[in-house]
Coordinates of C-alpha atoms and ligand atoms in Angstrom, one line a residue:
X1 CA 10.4 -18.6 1.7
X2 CA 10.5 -15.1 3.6
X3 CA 11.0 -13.9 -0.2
X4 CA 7.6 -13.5 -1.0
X5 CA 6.8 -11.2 2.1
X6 CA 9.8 -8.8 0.8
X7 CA 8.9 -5.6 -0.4
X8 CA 10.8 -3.8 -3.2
X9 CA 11.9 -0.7 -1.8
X10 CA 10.7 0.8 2.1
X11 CA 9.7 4.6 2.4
X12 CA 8.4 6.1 5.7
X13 CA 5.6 7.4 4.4
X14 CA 3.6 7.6 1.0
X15 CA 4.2 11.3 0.6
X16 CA 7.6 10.7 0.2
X17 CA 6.8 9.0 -3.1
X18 CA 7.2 11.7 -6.0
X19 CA 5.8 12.0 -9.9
X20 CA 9.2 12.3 -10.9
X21 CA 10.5 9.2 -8.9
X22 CA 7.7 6.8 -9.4
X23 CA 8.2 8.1 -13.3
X24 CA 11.8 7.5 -13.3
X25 CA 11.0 3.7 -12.5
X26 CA 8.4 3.5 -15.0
X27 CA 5.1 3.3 -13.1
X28 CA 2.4 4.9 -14.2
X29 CA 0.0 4.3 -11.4
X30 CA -0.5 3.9 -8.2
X31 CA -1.6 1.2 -6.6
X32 CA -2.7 1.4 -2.3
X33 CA -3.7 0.4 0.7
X34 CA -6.1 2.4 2.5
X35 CA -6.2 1.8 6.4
X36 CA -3.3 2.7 8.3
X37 CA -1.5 3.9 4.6
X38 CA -3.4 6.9 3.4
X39 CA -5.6 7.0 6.1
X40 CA -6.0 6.4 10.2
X41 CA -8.5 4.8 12.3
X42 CA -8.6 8.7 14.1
X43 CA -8.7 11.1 10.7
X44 CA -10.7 9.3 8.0
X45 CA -10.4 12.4 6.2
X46 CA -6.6 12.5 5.7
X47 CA -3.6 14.8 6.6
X48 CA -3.5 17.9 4.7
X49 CA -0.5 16.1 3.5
X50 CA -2.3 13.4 1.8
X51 CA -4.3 16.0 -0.1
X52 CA -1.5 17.8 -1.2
X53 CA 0.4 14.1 -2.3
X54 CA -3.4 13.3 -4.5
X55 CA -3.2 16.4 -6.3
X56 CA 0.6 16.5 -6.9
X57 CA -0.1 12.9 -8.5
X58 CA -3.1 14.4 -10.1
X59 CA -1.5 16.8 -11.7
X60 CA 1.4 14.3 -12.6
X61 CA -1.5 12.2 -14.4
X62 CA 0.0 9.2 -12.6
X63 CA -3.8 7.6 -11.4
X64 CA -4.3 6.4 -8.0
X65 CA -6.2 3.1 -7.2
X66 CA -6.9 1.9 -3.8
X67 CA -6.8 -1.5 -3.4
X68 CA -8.8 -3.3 0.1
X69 CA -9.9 -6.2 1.3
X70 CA -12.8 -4.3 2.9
X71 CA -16.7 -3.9 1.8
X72 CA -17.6 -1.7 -0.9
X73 CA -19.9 0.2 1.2
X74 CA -17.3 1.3 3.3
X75 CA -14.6 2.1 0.7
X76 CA -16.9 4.0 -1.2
X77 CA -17.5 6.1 1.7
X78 CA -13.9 6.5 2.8
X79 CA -12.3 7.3 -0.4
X80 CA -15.1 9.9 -1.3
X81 CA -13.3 13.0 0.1
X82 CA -10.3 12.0 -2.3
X83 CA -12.3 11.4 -5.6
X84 CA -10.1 8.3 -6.4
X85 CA -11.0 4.5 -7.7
X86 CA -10.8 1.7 -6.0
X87 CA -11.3 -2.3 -5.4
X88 CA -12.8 -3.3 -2.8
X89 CA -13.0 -6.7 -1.0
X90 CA -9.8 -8.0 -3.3
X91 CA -9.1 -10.7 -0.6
X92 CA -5.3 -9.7 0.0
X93 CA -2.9 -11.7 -0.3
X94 CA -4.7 -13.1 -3.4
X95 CA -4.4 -11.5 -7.1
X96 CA -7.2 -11.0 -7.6
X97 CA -7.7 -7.2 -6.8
X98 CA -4.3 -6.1 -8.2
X99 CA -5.8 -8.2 -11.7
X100 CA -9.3 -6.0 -11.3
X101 CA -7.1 -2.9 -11.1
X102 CA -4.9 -3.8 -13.9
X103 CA -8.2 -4.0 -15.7
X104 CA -9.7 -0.6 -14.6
X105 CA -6.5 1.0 -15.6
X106 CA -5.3 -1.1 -18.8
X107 CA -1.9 -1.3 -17.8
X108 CA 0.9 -3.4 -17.4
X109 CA 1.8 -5.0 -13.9
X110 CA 5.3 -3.4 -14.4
X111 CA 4.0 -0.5 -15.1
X112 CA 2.9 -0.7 -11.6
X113 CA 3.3 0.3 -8.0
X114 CA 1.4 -1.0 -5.1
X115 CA 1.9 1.1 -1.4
X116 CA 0.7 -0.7 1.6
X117 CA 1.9 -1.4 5.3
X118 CA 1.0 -5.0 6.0
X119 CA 3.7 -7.5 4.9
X120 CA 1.5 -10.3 4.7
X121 CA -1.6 -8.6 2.5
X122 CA 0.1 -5.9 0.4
X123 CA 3.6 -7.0 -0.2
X124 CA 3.0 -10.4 0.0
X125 CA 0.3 -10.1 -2.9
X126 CA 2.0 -7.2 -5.1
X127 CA 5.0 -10.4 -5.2
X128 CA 2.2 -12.5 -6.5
X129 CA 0.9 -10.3 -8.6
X130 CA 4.1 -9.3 -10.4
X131 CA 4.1 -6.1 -9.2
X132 CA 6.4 -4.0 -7.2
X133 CA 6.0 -3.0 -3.8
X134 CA 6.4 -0.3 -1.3
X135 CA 6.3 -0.8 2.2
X136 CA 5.0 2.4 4.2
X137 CA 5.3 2.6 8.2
X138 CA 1.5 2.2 9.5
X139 CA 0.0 5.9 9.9
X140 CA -0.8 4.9 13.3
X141 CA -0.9 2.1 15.7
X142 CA -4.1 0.7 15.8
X143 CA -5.5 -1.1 18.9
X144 CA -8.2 -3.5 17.7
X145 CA -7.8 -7.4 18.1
X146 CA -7.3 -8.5 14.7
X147 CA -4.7 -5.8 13.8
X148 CA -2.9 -6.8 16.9
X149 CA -2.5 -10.1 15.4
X150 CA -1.9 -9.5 12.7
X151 CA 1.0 -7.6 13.9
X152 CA 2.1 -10.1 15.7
X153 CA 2.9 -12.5 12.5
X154 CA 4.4 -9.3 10.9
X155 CA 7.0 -9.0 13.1
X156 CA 8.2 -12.9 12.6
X157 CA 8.3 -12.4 9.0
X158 CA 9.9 -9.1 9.8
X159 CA 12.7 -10.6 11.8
X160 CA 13.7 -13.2 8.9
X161 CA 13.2 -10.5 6.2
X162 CA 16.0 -8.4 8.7
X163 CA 18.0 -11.1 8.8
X164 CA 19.0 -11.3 4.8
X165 CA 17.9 -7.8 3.9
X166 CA 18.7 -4.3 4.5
X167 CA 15.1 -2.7 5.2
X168 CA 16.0 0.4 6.0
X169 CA 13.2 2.6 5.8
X170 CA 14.1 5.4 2.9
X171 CA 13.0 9.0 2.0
X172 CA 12.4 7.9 -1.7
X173 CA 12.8 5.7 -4.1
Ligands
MG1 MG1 -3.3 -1.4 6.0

């Protein structure tokens, strides 16, 4: 059961993530998260990082999609300073978004990737999606109620996932 909420490979963070290694396992986009992956809570306009990692993919021609379960109003406003596409209110864990971006990009589920920090939203729906995963650490820890919670079921899921599985966090993929 736990299967479903295990991601395909663990990085520590999505700069980490290369043209040349997400090309070396064929992907030819990227599909993400936006809070607490890309972005936190306390610097909606990124690390100078990040800005570096969007134009290294860029320049790569490996498209970037964020995928969120949020409003459009407010995606469309966050992503602005990175000039990227995105999906917004894709319900997460459902397919729906990942199918939507599939569709903006034409490509292939295998073809690819989707980043995100929540076991039960991102992973769990890149699983049902057919596509594979990576599970960033959060950017930062946020304090609000819901993400608290929602913590709070991630780390029992966590704890079975440790139990059968080495998830290690790595420097690549
Ligand atoms: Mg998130």
């Amino acid at each position: 059961m736990v299967e479903k909420y295990k991601p395909t490979f663990l990085v520590e963070a999505v700069y980490q993530l290369t043209p040349e290694m997400l090309k070396k396992h064929g992907f030819k986009a990227v599909l993400t998260d936006l809070d607490n992956t890309l972005i936190a809570w306390n610097n909606p306009l990124g690390t100078p990082e990040l800005h570096t990692w969007l134009e290294e993919l860029k320049q790569a021609e490996i498209p970037v999609v964020v995928i969120s379960n949020n409003s459009h109003k407010r995606i469309e406003k966050a992503v602005a300073p990175f000039g990227i596409q995105f999906v917004s209110r894709a319900m997460k864990p459902m397919i729906k978004g990942f199918r939507e971006a599939e569709k903006l990009l034409n490509l292939k589920p295998s073809e690819l990737v989707m980043l995100g920090d929540q076991l039960m939203t991102d992973i769990c729906g890149s699983n049902r999606a057919g596509i594979a995963s990576v599970l960033v650490k959060p950017v930062v820890q946020s304090d609000s109620f819901a993400t608290k919670f929602n913590r709070m079921r991630e780390r029992r899921v966590w704890k079975k996932l440790e139990k059968k599985y080495d998830m290690t966090f790595q420097e690549g993929i």
